[in-house]
Amino acid sequence: MIAYGGLAPVLRLAERAGLERLAGEHVALGAAEGANAAAKVTTIVAGMACGADSIDDLDMLRHGGMDKLFDGVRAPSTLGSFLRAFTWGNVRQLDKVARLLLPALAEHTPLLPGNRVLAFLDIDSMQRRTYGYAKQGSGFGHTKIQGKSVLVRGLNVLAVTLSTPLAAPVLAATRLRGGSAGSARGAAPLIRESITTARQTGCSGTLMLRGDSAFYSAQVIAACRENDTRFSITAKLDLKVKAAITAIDEDASCARQTRPNPPDPSSVIRRYRPPTM
């Protein structure tokens, strides 16, 4: 019996987009566990597509008659040794594979309809709680549980998603950080990478970054301005902002805009025509 027959078209699409080729070209581990990196990366991605969220779960790819459909599947112990051998440089190599894969997927699927008119980059930080002091990559950080801010151990992730008014979000970039890091730490370079990925994916129209007050910083704003990207970021109501608001004359009018407003999403929907199959 085939437990995950739907994985076949998914991996066929990944093959056309060049997942295995990109992993083979860009992921190079110095340790012996890094041999056959392309096959191991593909196996991990396949397992995640089937719902695996741990190393042991990757054994689902060897259940039943799965070997009738797929070859080159590696054992969970082998994949665990592979991942634990990653250095920071290897993680960045894998990040590059992900950045190159998204534009390739967009070439083969209608992944982001309407991206030539308007697209959004949303940035946020999150924490996934872990248990045990030996969990690699975990650290202490603040999170909210039942409305209360508590300090817990977990994996702290900075993520950027890419979407349009017509498309669900897809991951454009991720970064794993220390638990004590502020949300805006490392956000500026991650935003620059995300903007480049968005443009390569075909987002040639208006591109807007959205974020909460945690990302209200000069570095984040500069990253947007330098790369022709609009931004909508909540400003912290500190003393300087309050003083600036108070200084605005009640009769003051908005300065004349030198750039056109972003298009109305409803007009994007009217103008977009799905491709004929």
Short mmCIF file of C-alpha atoms in Angstrom, two decimals:
data_model
loop_
_atom_site.label_atom_id
_atom_site.label_comp_id
_atom_site.label_asym_id
_atom_site.label_seq_id
_atom_site.Cartn_x
_atom_site.Cartn_y
_atom_site.Cartn_z
CA MET A 1 0.00 0.00 0.00
CA ILE A 2 1.13 3.57 -0.77
CA ALA A 3 0.64 5.77 2.28
CA TYR A 4 1.42 9.12 0.64
CA GLY A 5 0.64 8.77 -3.05
CA GLY A 6 0.01 12.51 -3.33
CA LEU A 7 3.69 13.10 -2.74
CA ALA A 8 4.51 11.99 -6.29
CA PRO A 9 3.23 15.13 -8.10
CA VAL A 10 4.72 17.34 -5.38
CA LEU A 11 8.20 15.91 -5.90
CA ARG A 12 7.74 16.01 -9.66
CA LEU A 13 7.11 19.75 -9.37
CA ALA A 14 10.11 20.10 -7.05
CA GLU A 15 12.23 18.30 -9.64
CA ARG A 16 11.11 20.65 -12.42
CA ALA A 17 11.81 23.66 -10.18
CA GLY A 18 15.31 22.30 -9.51
CA LEU A 19 15.24 21.56 -5.77
CA GLU A 20 17.69 18.67 -5.92
CA ARG A 21 19.95 20.45 -8.41
CA LEU A 22 20.07 23.64 -6.32
CA ALA A 23 20.80 21.70 -3.13
CA GLY A 24 23.60 19.86 -4.87
CA GLU A 25 25.12 23.09 -6.16
CA HIS A 26 24.92 25.26 -3.05
CA VAL A 27 24.86 23.02 0.06
CA ALA A 28 28.35 21.74 0.90
CA LEU A 29 29.12 20.41 4.37
CA GLY A 30 32.71 19.86 5.42
CA ALA A 31 31.76 16.92 7.66
CA ALA A 32 31.40 13.35 6.42
CA GLU A 33 27.67 13.57 7.18
CA GLY A 34 27.33 16.08 4.34
CA ALA A 35 27.68 13.48 1.57
CA ASN A 36 24.76 13.32 -0.89
CA ALA A 37 23.34 16.59 0.42
CA ALA A 38 20.90 16.91 -2.49
CA ALA A 39 19.19 13.58 -1.72
CA LYS A 40 19.05 14.32 2.00
CA VAL A 41 17.55 17.80 1.54
CA THR A 42 14.95 16.42 -0.85
CA THR A 43 14.07 13.64 1.61
CA ILE A 44 13.57 16.15 4.43
CA VAL A 45 11.38 18.38 2.26
CA ALA A 46 9.32 15.37 1.19
CA GLY A 47 8.82 14.32 4.79
CA MET A 48 7.71 17.81 5.80
CA ALA A 49 5.24 17.81 2.90
CA CYS A 50 3.73 14.65 4.42
CA GLY A 51 3.43 16.24 7.85
CA ALA A 52 6.67 15.23 9.57
CA ASP A 53 7.70 17.61 12.35
CA SER A 54 10.58 15.62 13.85
CA ILE A 55 13.50 13.50 12.72
CA ASP A 56 11.77 10.26 13.70
CA ASP A 57 8.71 11.21 11.64
CA LEU A 58 10.81 11.14 8.47
CA ASP A 59 10.63 7.34 8.63
CA MET A 60 7.13 7.66 7.16
CA LEU A 61 8.77 7.85 3.72
CA ARG A 62 9.85 4.21 4.07
CA HIS A 63 6.48 2.78 5.13
CA GLY A 64 4.61 0.22 3.07
CA GLY A 65 5.15 0.46 -0.65
CA MET A 66 6.69 3.92 -0.66
CA ASP A 67 9.92 2.48 -2.05
CA LYS A 68 7.95 1.52 -5.18
CA LEU A 69 7.50 5.21 -5.95
CA PHE A 70 10.64 6.82 -4.55
CA ASP A 71 14.29 5.85 -4.38
CA GLY A 72 17.18 7.54 -2.63
CA VAL A 73 15.23 7.98 0.62
CA ARG A 74 17.59 8.24 3.60
CA ALA A 75 17.00 6.80 7.09
CA PRO A 76 15.98 9.21 9.90
CA SER A 77 19.25 8.61 11.79
CA THR A 78 21.22 9.60 8.69
CA LEU A 79 19.13 12.73 8.22
CA GLY A 80 19.51 13.66 11.88
CA SER A 81 23.30 13.42 11.66
CA PHE A 82 23.16 15.51 8.48
CA LEU A 83 21.18 18.34 10.11
CA ARG A 84 23.26 18.35 13.29
CA ALA A 85 26.42 18.82 11.21
CA PHE A 86 25.15 22.16 9.85
CA THR A 87 27.18 25.26 10.65
CA TRP A 88 25.88 28.81 10.32
CA GLY A 89 27.42 28.98 6.86
CA ASN A 90 25.60 25.79 5.81
CA VAL A 91 22.32 27.27 7.03
CA ARG A 92 22.94 30.31 4.83
CA GLN A 93 23.62 27.97 1.91
CA LEU A 94 20.25 26.34 2.48
CA ASP A 95 18.66 29.80 2.70
CA LYS A 96 20.04 30.53 -0.76
CA VAL A 97 18.48 27.33 -2.11
CA ALA A 98 15.11 28.43 -0.74
CA ARG A 99 15.46 31.92 -2.25
CA LEU A 100 16.30 30.49 -5.68
CA LEU A 101 13.59 27.83 -5.53
CA LEU A 102 10.68 30.25 -5.03
CA PRO A 103 11.15 32.10 -8.37
CA ALA A 104 11.54 28.72 -10.10
CA LEU A 105 8.25 27.53 -8.60
CA ALA A 106 6.56 30.73 -9.78
CA GLU A 107 7.67 29.94 -13.34
CA HIS A 108 5.91 26.57 -13.26
CA THR A 109 2.76 27.46 -11.29
CA PRO A 110 0.41 30.46 -10.89
CA LEU A 111 1.87 30.93 -7.42
CA LEU A 112 1.34 34.68 -7.04
CA PRO A 113 -1.40 35.95 -9.39
CA GLY A 114 -1.51 39.73 -9.62
CA ASN A 115 2.11 40.14 -8.52
CA ARG A 116 2.86 42.51 -11.40
CA VAL A 117 0.48 45.05 -9.88
CA LEU A 118 0.67 44.73 -6.10
CA ALA A 119 2.45 42.41 -3.65
CA PHE A 120 2.96 42.36 0.11
CA LEU A 121 5.89 41.34 2.28
CA ASP A 122 4.83 40.65 5.88
CA ILE A 123 7.49 40.30 8.57
CA ASP A 124 6.97 38.90 12.04
CA SER A 125 8.80 37.07 14.79
CA MET A 126 7.51 33.97 16.55
CA GLN A 127 8.52 31.34 19.05
CA ARG A 128 7.91 27.60 19.05
CA ARG A 129 8.31 26.13 22.53
CA THR A 130 10.71 23.24 23.06
CA TYR A 131 11.39 21.00 26.04
CA GLY A 132 14.73 19.78 27.33
CA TYR A 133 18.01 21.63 27.80
CA ALA A 134 19.81 19.74 25.02
CA LYS A 135 17.53 20.97 22.20
CA GLN A 136 19.88 22.40 19.58
CA GLY A 137 19.16 25.97 18.52
CA SER A 138 16.69 26.73 21.32
CA GLY A 139 16.95 29.67 23.70
CA PHE A 140 14.94 31.62 26.23
CA GLY A 141 12.60 34.32 24.99
CA HIS A 142 9.40 36.12 25.91
CA THR A 143 6.11 34.84 24.59
CA LYS A 144 2.45 35.21 25.53
CA ILE A 145 0.51 32.34 27.10
CA GLN A 146 -3.13 33.03 27.98
CA GLY A 147 -2.49 36.74 27.59
CA LYS A 148 0.49 36.83 29.95
CA SER A 149 4.10 37.46 28.94
CA VAL A 150 6.32 34.64 30.17
CA LEU A 151 9.93 33.56 29.60
CA VAL A 152 10.12 30.12 28.01
CA ARG A 153 12.65 28.05 26.10
CA GLY A 154 12.01 27.60 22.41
CA LEU A 155 13.04 28.15 18.79
CA ASN A 156 12.85 31.83 17.90
CA VAL A 157 12.14 32.52 14.25
CA LEU A 158 12.04 35.67 12.14
CA ALA A 159 9.94 35.08 9.01
CA VAL A 160 8.89 37.05 5.93
CA THR A 161 5.93 35.97 3.79
CA LEU A 162 5.09 37.07 0.25
CA SER A 163 1.49 37.43 -0.95
CA THR A 164 -0.85 39.34 -3.26
CA PRO A 165 -4.53 40.32 -2.95
CA LEU A 166 -5.28 37.15 -4.95
CA ALA A 167 -2.78 34.70 -3.45
CA ALA A 168 -2.18 33.04 -0.11
CA PRO A 169 1.15 33.86 1.58
CA VAL A 170 4.28 31.86 0.79
CA LEU A 171 7.52 31.99 2.77
CA ALA A 172 10.08 34.33 1.23
CA ALA A 173 12.74 34.12 3.96
CA THR A 174 13.32 32.81 7.50
CA ARG A 175 15.98 33.30 10.12
CA LEU A 176 16.57 31.42 13.41
CA ARG A 177 17.85 33.65 16.21
CA GLY A 178 18.73 33.63 19.89
CA GLY A 179 15.81 33.77 22.30
CA SER A 180 16.92 37.01 23.92
CA ALA A 181 17.18 38.87 20.59
CA GLY A 182 14.80 41.74 19.91
CA SER A 183 12.35 41.28 17.06
CA ALA A 184 14.11 43.84 14.86
CA ARG A 185 17.55 42.25 15.23
CA GLY A 186 18.67 41.03 11.80
CA ALA A 187 15.44 42.26 10.22
CA ALA A 188 17.03 44.75 7.82
CA PRO A 189 19.28 42.29 5.92
CA LEU A 190 16.46 39.74 5.90
CA ILE A 191 14.14 42.33 4.35
CA ARG A 192 16.71 43.14 1.66
CA GLU A 193 16.96 39.45 0.76
CA SER A 194 13.16 39.14 0.72
CA ILE A 195 12.77 42.13 -1.59
CA THR A 196 15.29 40.63 -4.02
CA THR A 197 13.44 37.29 -3.92
CA ALA A 198 10.10 39.02 -4.49
CA ARG A 199 11.42 40.87 -7.55
CA GLN A 200 12.92 37.66 -8.94
CA THR A 201 9.57 35.95 -8.42
CA GLY A 202 7.93 38.47 -10.75
CA CYS A 203 6.67 41.13 -8.32
CA SER A 204 7.39 43.99 -10.70
CA GLY A 205 4.63 46.32 -9.49
CA THR A 206 4.16 48.03 -6.16
CA LEU A 207 5.81 46.12 -3.31
CA MET A 208 4.82 46.91 0.27
CA LEU A 209 6.38 45.73 3.53
CA ARG A 210 4.06 45.37 6.53
CA GLY A 211 5.11 44.92 10.16
CA ASP A 212 4.19 45.75 13.73
CA SER A 213 5.87 48.25 16.05
CA ALA A 214 8.67 45.79 16.88
CA PHE A 215 10.16 46.56 13.45
CA TYR A 216 9.92 50.34 13.75
CA SER A 217 13.61 51.13 13.30
CA ALA A 218 15.80 53.28 11.08
CA GLN A 219 17.54 50.23 9.61
CA VAL A 220 14.27 48.60 8.53
CA ILE A 221 12.93 51.82 6.98
CA ALA A 222 16.23 52.39 5.17
CA ALA A 223 16.15 48.87 3.73
CA CYS A 224 12.74 49.63 2.21
CA ARG A 225 13.67 53.06 0.86
CA GLU A 226 16.89 51.80 -0.70
CA ASN A 227 15.02 49.06 -2.58
CA ASP A 228 11.98 51.03 -3.85
CA THR A 229 9.58 49.35 -1.43
CA ARG A 230 6.66 51.00 0.33
CA PHE A 231 6.16 50.21 3.99
CA SER A 232 3.37 50.16 6.55
CA ILE A 233 4.91 49.78 10.00
CA THR A 234 3.25 50.65 13.28
CA ALA A 235 5.14 53.47 15.01
CA LYS A 236 5.81 53.29 18.72
CA LEU A 237 4.06 56.13 20.52
CA ASP A 238 7.15 57.33 22.38
CA LEU A 239 7.98 60.85 23.50
CA LYS A 240 9.58 61.84 20.20
CA VAL A 241 6.58 60.67 18.17
CA LYS A 242 4.17 62.44 20.51
CA ALA A 243 6.21 65.65 20.21
CA ALA A 244 6.21 65.39 16.41
CA ILE A 245 2.43 64.91 16.36
CA THR A 246 1.88 67.84 18.71
CA ALA A 247 4.03 70.08 16.49
CA ILE A 248 1.79 69.55 13.45
CA ASP A 249 -0.39 72.58 12.83
CA GLU A 250 -4.12 71.89 12.91
CA ASP A 251 -4.52 73.56 9.52
CA ALA A 252 -1.58 71.74 7.92
CA SER A 253 -2.33 69.79 4.76
CA CYS A 254 -0.62 66.71 3.46
CA ALA A 255 2.37 67.34 1.23
CA ARG A 256 1.80 66.73 -2.44
CA GLN A 257 2.61 63.14 -3.27
CA THR A 258 5.42 62.65 -5.76
CA ARG A 259 4.60 58.97 -6.27
CA PRO A 260 1.28 57.36 -7.15
CA ASN A 261 -0.75 55.66 -4.46
CA PRO A 262 -0.71 51.84 -4.35
CA PRO A 263 -3.49 50.43 -6.55
CA ASP A 264 -6.77 49.46 -4.97
CA PRO A 265 -6.77 45.66 -4.44
CA SER A 266 -10.25 45.48 -5.98
CA SER A 267 -8.88 46.94 -9.21
CA VAL A 268 -6.16 44.27 -9.17
CA ILE A 269 -8.85 41.61 -9.03
CA ARG A 270 -10.75 43.17 -11.93
CA ARG A 271 -7.64 43.55 -14.08
CA TYR A 272 -6.19 40.11 -13.40
CA ARG A 273 -7.17 37.28 -15.73
CA PRO A 274 -6.15 33.77 -14.69
CA PRO A 275 -4.05 31.90 -17.25
CA THR A 276 -5.89 29.48 -19.50
CA MET A 277 -4.95 25.85 -18.96
#
